Structures are given as structure tokens and as C-alpha cells.
Short mmCIF file of N, CA and C in Angstrom, two decimals:
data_model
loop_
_atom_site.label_atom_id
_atom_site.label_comp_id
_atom_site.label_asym_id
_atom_site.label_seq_id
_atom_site.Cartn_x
_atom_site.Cartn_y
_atom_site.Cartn_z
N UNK A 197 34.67 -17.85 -10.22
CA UNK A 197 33.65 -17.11 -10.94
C UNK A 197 32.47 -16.86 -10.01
N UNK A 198 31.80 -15.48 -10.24
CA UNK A 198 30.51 -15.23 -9.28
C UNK A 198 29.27 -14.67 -10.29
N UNK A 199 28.21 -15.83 -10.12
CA UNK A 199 27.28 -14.80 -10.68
C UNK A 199 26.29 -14.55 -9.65
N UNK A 200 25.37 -13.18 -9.51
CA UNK A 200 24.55 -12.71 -9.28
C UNK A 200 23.06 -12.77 -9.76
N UNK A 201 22.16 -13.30 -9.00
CA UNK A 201 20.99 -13.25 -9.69
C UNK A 201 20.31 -12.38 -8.43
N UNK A 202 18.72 -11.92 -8.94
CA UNK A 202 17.73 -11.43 -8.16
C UNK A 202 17.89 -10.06 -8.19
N UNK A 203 18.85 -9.12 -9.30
CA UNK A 203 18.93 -8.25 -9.33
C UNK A 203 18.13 -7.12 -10.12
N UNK A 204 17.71 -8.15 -11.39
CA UNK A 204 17.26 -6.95 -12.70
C UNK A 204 16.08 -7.53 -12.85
N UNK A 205 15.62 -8.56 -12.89
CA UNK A 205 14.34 -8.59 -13.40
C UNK A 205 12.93 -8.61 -12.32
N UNK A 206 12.56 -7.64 -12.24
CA UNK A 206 10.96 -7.64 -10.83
C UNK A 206 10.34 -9.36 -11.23
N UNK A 207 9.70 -9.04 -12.43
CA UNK A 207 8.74 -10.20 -13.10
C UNK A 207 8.62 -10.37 -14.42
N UNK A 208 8.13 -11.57 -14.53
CA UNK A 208 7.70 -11.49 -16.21
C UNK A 208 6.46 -12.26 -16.26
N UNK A 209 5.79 -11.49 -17.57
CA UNK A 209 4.60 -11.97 -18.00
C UNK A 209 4.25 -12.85 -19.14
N UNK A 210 3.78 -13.55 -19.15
CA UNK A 210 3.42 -14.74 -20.56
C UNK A 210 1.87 -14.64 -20.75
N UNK A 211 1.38 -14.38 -21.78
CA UNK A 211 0.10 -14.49 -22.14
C UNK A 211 -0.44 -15.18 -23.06
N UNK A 212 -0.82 -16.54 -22.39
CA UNK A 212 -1.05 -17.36 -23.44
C UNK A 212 -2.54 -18.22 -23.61
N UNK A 213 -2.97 -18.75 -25.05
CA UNK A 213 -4.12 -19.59 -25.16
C UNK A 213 -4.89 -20.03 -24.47
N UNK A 214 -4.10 -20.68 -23.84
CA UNK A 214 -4.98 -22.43 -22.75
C UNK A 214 -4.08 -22.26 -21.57
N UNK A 215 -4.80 -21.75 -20.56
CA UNK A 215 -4.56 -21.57 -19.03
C UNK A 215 -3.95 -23.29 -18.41
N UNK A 216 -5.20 -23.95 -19.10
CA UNK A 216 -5.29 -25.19 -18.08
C UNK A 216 -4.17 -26.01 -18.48
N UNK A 217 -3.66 -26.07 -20.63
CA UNK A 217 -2.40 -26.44 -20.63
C UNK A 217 -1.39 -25.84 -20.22
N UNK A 218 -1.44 -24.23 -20.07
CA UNK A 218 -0.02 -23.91 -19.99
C UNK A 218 0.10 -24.36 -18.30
N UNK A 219 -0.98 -24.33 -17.11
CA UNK A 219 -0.62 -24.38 -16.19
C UNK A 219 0.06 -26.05 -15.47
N UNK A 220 -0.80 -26.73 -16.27
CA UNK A 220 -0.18 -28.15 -15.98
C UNK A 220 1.58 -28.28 -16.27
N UNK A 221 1.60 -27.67 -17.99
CA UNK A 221 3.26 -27.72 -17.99
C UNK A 221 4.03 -26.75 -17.31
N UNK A 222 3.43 -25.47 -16.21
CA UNK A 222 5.03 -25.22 -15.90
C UNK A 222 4.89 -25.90 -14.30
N UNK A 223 3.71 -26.26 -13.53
CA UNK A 223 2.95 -26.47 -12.15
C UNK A 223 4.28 -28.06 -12.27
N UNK A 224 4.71 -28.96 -13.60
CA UNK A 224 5.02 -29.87 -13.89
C UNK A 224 6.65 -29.89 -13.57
N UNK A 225 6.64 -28.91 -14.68
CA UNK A 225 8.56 -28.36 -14.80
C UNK A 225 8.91 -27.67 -13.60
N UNK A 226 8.43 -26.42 -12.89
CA UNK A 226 8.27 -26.15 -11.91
C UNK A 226 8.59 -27.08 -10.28
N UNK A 227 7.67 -28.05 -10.27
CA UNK A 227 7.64 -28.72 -9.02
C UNK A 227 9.12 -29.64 -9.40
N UNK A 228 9.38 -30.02 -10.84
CA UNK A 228 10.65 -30.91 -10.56
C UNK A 228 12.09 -29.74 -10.18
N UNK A 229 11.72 -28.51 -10.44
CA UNK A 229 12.78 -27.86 -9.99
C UNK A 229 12.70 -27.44 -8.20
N UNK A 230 11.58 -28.21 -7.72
CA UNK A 230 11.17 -27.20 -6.30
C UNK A 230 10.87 -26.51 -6.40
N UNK A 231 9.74 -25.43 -6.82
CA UNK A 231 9.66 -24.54 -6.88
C UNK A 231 8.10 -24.55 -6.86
N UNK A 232 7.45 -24.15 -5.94
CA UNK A 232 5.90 -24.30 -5.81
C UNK A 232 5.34 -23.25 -6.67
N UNK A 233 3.86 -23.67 -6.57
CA UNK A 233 3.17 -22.78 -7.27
C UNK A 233 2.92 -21.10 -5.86
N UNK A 234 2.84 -19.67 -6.85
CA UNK A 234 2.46 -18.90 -5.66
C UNK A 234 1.43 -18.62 -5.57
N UNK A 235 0.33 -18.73 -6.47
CA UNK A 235 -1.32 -18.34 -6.38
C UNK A 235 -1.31 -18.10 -7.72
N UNK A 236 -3.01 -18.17 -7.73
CA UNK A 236 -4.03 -18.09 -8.72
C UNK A 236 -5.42 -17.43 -8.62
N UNK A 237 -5.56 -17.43 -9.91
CA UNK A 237 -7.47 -16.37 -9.74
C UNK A 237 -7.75 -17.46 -11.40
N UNK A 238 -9.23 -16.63 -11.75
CA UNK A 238 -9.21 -17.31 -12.71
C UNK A 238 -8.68 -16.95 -14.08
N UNK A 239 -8.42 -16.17 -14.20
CA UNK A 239 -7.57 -16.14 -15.45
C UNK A 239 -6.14 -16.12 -15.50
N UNK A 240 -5.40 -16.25 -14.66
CA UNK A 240 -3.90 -16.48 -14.30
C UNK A 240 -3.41 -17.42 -12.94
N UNK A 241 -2.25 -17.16 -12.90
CA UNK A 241 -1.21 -17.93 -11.98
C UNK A 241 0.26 -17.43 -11.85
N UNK A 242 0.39 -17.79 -11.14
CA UNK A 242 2.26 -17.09 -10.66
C UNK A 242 3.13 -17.90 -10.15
N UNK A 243 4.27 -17.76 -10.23
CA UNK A 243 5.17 -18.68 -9.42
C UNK A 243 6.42 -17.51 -9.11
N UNK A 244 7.21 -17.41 -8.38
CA UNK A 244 8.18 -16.54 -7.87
C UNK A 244 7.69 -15.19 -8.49
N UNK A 245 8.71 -15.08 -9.95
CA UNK A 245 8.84 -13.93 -10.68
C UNK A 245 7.99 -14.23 -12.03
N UNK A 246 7.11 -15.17 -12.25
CA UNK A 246 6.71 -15.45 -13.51
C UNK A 246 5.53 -15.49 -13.49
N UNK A 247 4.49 -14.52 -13.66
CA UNK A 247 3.10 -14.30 -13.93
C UNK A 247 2.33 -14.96 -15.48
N UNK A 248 1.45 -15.75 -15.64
CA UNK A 248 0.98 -16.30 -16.39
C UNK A 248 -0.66 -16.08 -16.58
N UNK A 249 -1.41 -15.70 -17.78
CA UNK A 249 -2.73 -15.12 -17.73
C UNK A 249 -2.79 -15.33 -18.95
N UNK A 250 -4.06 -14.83 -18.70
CA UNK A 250 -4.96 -15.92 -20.66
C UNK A 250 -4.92 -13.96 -21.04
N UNK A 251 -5.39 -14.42 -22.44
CA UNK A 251 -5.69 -12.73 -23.24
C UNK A 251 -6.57 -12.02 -22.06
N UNK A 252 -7.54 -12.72 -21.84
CA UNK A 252 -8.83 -11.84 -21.47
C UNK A 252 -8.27 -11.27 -19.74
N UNK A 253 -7.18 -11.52 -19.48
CA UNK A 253 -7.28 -10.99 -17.97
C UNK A 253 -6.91 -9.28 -18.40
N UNK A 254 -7.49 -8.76 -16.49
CA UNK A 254 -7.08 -7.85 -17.18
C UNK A 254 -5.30 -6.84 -17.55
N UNK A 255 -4.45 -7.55 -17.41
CA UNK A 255 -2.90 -7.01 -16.98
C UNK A 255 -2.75 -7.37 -18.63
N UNK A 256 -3.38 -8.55 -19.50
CA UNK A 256 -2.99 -8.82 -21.17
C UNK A 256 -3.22 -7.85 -21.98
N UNK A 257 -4.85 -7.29 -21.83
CA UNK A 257 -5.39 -6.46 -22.37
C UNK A 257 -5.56 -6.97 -23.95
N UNK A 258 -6.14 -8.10 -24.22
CA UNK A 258 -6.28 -8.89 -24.92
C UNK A 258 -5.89 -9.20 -26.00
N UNK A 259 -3.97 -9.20 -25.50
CA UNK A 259 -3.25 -9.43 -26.86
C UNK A 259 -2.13 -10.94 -26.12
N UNK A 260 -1.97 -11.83 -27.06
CA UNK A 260 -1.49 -12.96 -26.59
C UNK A 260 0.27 -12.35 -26.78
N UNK A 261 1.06 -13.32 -25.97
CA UNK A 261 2.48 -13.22 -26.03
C UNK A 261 3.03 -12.83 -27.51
N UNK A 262 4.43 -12.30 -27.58
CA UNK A 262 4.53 -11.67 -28.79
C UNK A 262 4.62 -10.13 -28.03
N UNK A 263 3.97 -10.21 -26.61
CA UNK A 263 3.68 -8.91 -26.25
C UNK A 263 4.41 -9.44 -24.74
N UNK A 264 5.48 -9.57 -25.03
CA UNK A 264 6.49 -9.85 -23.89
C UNK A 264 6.24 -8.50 -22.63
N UNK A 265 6.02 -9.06 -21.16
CA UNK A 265 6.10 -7.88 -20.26
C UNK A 265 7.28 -8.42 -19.66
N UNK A 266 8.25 -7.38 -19.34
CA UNK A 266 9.15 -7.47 -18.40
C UNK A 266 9.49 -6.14 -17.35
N UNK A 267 9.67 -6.76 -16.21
CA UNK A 267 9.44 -5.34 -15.18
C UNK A 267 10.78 -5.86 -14.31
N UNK A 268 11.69 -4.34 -14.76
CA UNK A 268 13.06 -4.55 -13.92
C UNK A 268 12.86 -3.67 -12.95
N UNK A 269 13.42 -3.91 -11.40
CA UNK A 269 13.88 -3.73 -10.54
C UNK A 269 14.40 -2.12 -10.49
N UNK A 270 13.78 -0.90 -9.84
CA UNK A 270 14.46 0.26 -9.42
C UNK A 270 14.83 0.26 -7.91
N UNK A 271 15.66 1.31 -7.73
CA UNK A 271 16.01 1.34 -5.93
C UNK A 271 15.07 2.40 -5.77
N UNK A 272 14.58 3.55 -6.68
CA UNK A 272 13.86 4.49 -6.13
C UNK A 272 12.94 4.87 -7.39
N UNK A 273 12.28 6.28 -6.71
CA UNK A 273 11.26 6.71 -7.86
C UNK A 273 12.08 7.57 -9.40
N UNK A 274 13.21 8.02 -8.77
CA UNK A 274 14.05 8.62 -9.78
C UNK A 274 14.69 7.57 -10.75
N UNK A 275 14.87 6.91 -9.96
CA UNK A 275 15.43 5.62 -11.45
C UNK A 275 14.29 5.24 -12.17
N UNK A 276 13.05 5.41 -12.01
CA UNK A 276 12.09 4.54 -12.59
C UNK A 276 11.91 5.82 -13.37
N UNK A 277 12.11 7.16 -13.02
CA UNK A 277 12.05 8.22 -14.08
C UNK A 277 13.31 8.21 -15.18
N UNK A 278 14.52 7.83 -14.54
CA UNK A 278 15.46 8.09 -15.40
C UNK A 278 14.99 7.03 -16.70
N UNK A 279 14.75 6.20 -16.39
CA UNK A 279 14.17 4.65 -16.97
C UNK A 279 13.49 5.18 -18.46
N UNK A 280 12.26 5.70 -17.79
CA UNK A 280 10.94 6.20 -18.75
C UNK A 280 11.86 7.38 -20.00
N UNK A 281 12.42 8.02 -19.26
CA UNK A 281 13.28 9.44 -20.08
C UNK A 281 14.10 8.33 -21.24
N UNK A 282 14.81 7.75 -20.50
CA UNK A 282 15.86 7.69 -21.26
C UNK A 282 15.59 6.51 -22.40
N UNK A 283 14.48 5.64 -22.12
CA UNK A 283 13.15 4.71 -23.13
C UNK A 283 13.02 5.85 -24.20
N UNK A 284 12.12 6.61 -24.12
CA UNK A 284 11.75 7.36 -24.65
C UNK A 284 12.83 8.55 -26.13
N UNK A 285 14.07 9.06 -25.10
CA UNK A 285 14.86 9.21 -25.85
C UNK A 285 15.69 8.06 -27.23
N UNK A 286 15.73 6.92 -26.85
CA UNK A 286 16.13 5.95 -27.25
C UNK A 286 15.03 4.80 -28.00
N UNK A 287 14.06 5.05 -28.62
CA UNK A 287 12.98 4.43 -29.51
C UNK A 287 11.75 4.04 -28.93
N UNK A 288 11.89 3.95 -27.26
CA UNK A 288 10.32 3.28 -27.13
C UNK A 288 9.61 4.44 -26.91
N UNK A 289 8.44 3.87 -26.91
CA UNK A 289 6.86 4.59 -27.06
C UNK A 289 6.82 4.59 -25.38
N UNK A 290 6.06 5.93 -24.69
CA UNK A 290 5.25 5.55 -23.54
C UNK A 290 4.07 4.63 -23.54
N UNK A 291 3.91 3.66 -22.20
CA UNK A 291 3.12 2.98 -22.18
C UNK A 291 2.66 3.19 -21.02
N UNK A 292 2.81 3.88 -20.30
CA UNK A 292 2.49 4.78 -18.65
C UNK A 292 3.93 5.33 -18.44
N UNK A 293 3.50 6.64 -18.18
CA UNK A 293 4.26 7.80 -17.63
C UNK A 293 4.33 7.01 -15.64
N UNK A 294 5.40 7.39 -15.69
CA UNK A 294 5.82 7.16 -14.07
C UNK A 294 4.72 7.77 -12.91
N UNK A 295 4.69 6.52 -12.26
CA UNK A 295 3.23 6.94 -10.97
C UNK A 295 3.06 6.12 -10.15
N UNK A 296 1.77 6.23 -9.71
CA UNK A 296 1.77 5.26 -8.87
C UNK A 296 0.88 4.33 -9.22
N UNK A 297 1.27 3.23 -8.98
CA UNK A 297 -0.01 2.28 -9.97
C UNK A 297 -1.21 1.68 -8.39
N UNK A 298 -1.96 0.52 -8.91
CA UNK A 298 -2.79 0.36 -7.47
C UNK A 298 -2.37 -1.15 -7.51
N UNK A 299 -1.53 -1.55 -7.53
CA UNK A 299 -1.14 -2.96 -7.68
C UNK A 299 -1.15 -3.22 -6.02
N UNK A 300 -0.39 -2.16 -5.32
CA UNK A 300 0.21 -2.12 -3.78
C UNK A 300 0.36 -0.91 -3.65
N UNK A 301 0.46 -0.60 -2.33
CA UNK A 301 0.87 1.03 -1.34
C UNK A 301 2.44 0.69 -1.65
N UNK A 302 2.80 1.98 -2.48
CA UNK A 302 4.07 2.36 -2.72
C UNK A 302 4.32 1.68 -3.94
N UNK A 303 3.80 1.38 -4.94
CA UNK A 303 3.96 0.68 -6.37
C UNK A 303 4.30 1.83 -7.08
N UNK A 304 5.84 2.17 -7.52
CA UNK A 304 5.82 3.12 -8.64
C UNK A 304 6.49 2.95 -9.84
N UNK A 305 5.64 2.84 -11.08
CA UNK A 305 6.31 2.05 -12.39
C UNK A 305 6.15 3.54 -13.41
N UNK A 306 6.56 3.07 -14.41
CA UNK A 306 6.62 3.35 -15.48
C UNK A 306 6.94 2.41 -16.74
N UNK A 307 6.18 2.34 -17.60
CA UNK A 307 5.95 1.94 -18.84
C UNK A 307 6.19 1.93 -20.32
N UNK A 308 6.77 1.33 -21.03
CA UNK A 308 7.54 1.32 -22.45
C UNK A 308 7.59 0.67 -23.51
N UNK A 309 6.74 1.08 -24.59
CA UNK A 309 6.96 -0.11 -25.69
C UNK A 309 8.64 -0.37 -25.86
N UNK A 310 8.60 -1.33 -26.19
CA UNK A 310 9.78 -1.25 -26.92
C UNK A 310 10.29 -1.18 -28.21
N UNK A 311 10.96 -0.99 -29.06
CA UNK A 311 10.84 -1.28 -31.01
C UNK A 311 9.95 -2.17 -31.16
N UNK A 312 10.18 -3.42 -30.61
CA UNK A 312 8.97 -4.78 -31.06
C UNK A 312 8.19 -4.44 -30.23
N UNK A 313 7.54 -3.76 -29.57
CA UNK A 313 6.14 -3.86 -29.23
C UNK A 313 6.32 -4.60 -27.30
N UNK A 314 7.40 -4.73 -26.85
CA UNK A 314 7.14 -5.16 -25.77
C UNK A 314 6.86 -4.73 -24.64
N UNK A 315 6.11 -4.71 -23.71
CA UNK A 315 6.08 -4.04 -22.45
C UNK A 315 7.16 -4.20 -21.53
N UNK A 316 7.69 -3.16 -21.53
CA UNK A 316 8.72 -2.82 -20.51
C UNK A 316 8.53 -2.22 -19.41
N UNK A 317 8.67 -2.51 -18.25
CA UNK A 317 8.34 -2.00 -17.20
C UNK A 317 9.62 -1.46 -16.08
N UNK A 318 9.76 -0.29 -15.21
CA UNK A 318 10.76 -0.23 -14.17
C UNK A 318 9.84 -0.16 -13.23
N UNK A 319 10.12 -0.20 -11.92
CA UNK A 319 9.11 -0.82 -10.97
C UNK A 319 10.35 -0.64 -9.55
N UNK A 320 9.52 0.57 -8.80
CA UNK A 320 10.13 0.38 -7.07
C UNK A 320 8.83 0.02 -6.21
N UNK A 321 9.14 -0.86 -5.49
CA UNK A 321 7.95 -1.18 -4.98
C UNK A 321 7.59 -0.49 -3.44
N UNK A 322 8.50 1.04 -3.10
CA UNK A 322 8.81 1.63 -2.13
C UNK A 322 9.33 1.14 -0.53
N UNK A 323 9.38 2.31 -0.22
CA UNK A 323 10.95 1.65 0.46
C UNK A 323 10.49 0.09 1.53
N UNK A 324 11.41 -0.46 1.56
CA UNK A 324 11.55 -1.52 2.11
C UNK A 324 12.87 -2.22 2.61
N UNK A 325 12.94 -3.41 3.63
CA UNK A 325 14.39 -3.71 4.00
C UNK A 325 14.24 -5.21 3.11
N UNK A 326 15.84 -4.87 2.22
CA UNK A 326 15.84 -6.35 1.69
C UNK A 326 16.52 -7.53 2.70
N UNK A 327 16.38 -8.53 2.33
CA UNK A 327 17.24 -9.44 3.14
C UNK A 327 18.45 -9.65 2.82
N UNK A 328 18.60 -9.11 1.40
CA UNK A 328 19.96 -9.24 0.42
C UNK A 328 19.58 -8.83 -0.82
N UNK A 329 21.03 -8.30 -1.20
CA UNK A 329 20.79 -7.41 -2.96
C UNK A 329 20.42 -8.44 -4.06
N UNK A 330 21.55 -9.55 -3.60
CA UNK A 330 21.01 -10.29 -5.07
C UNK A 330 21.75 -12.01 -4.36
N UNK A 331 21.05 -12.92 -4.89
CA UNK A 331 21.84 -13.92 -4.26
C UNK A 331 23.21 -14.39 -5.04
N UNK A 332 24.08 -14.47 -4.28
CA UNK A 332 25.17 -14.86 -4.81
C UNK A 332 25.80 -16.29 -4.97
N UNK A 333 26.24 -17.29 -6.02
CA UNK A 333 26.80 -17.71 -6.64
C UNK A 333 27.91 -18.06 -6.84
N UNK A 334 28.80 -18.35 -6.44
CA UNK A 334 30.66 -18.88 -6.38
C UNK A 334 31.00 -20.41 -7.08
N UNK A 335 31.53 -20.25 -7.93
CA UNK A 335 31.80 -21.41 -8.43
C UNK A 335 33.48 -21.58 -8.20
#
């Protein structure tokens, strides 16, 4: 059996209450898996793919979790369009039309409620050399 990870999901976002509890429990769960912390400001924190921020930052826009962000992985700017089109055809709301955002040079997303209200994101972060597609797995 082979599974593949590192393929579909860019990041995810959690927006929650208490910074200082949520950061102790994952800085906790986290380090017993190896997995360091990657930085902080004051209203959030990150670790690999998992961004963490109180309401008031500004990426929450001051609504707590419930308001799931998830930002999958494009190879180009056309998939992140096909993405938005085909959201759109299929129940979600725009939540940004495809562009360029100022996150980074070459950031191009597009944005999507989803039925429940979640932020959906597609995301190329322009061109670049990977080291590998996705890591692989053999059992």
C-alpha cells in the first residue's frame, strides 16, 4: 500500500479564543510529535501547514472557528481559476476573485465560501522548483 501526503492541502487556519491556551496545547502535542514551532507575532502562530490566530488578527476578520480556512495547493494560475469557476458553479459564494494577493511575490489565490460558510482557498505560490511532489509512504 502507498499513501501520498503533501499534495492537497497549502494550509489551514484555526481561529480561536485564548492564544496563550491554544498555543501551549499544540507547542505541547506538537513537540511530542517533533515538530517545532515555525513563528509567531502577536496575535497568531504557525507550525508547518497549520496557522493559528485569535478573532482580532487580521487573516480571522473577527469571526472565531466554525469559519474553517483551508487553502489547497494549485500547479498554476489556471487551476486556481478553474477552482474559483467551478466553486462558484457548484454552491459556493466568491470570497476573492483570483489575483494576486500581497502575502508574497507570486501569491495567486482565489477564494470561496463554501455551503457552511467555510473559507476555501486555491493558492499557487508561483513558479518554483519542488524538491518532491508529495512525500511518499510504502507500507
Amino acid at each position: 500500500m502507498e499513501l501520498h501526503r503533501g499534495r492537497l492541502i497549502d494550509h489551514i487556519q484555526l481561529v480561536i479564543k485564548d492564544l496563550g491556551a491554544s498555543r501551549r496545547f499544540y507547542e505541547a502535542v506538537l513537540q511530542a510529535l517533533d515538530v517545532p514551532l515555525g513563528g509567531e507575532g502577536k496575535d497568531y502562530f504557525w507550525v508547518d501547514e497549520l496557522f493559528v490566530s485569535t478573532a482580532d488578527s487580521e487573516a480571522a476578520q473577527g469571526k472565531l472557528t466554525g469559519r474553517h480556512h483551508l487553502a489547497f495547493q494549485a500547479r498554476d494560475r489556471a487551476m486556481v481559476e478553474a477552482f474559483h469557476k467551478a466553486g462558484l458553479e457548484n454552491g459556493g459564494t466568491d470570497n476573492g476573485r483570483p489575483g494576486e494577493r500581497p502575502y508574497h511575490p507570486g501569491y495567486y489565490a482565489a477564494f470561496l465560501l463554501d455551503p457552511d460558510g467555510n473559507n476555501i482557498e486555491a493558492v499557487f505560490h508561483g513558479p518554483a522548483n519542488r524538491s518532491a511532489s508529495s512525500v511518499k509512504i510504502t507500507f
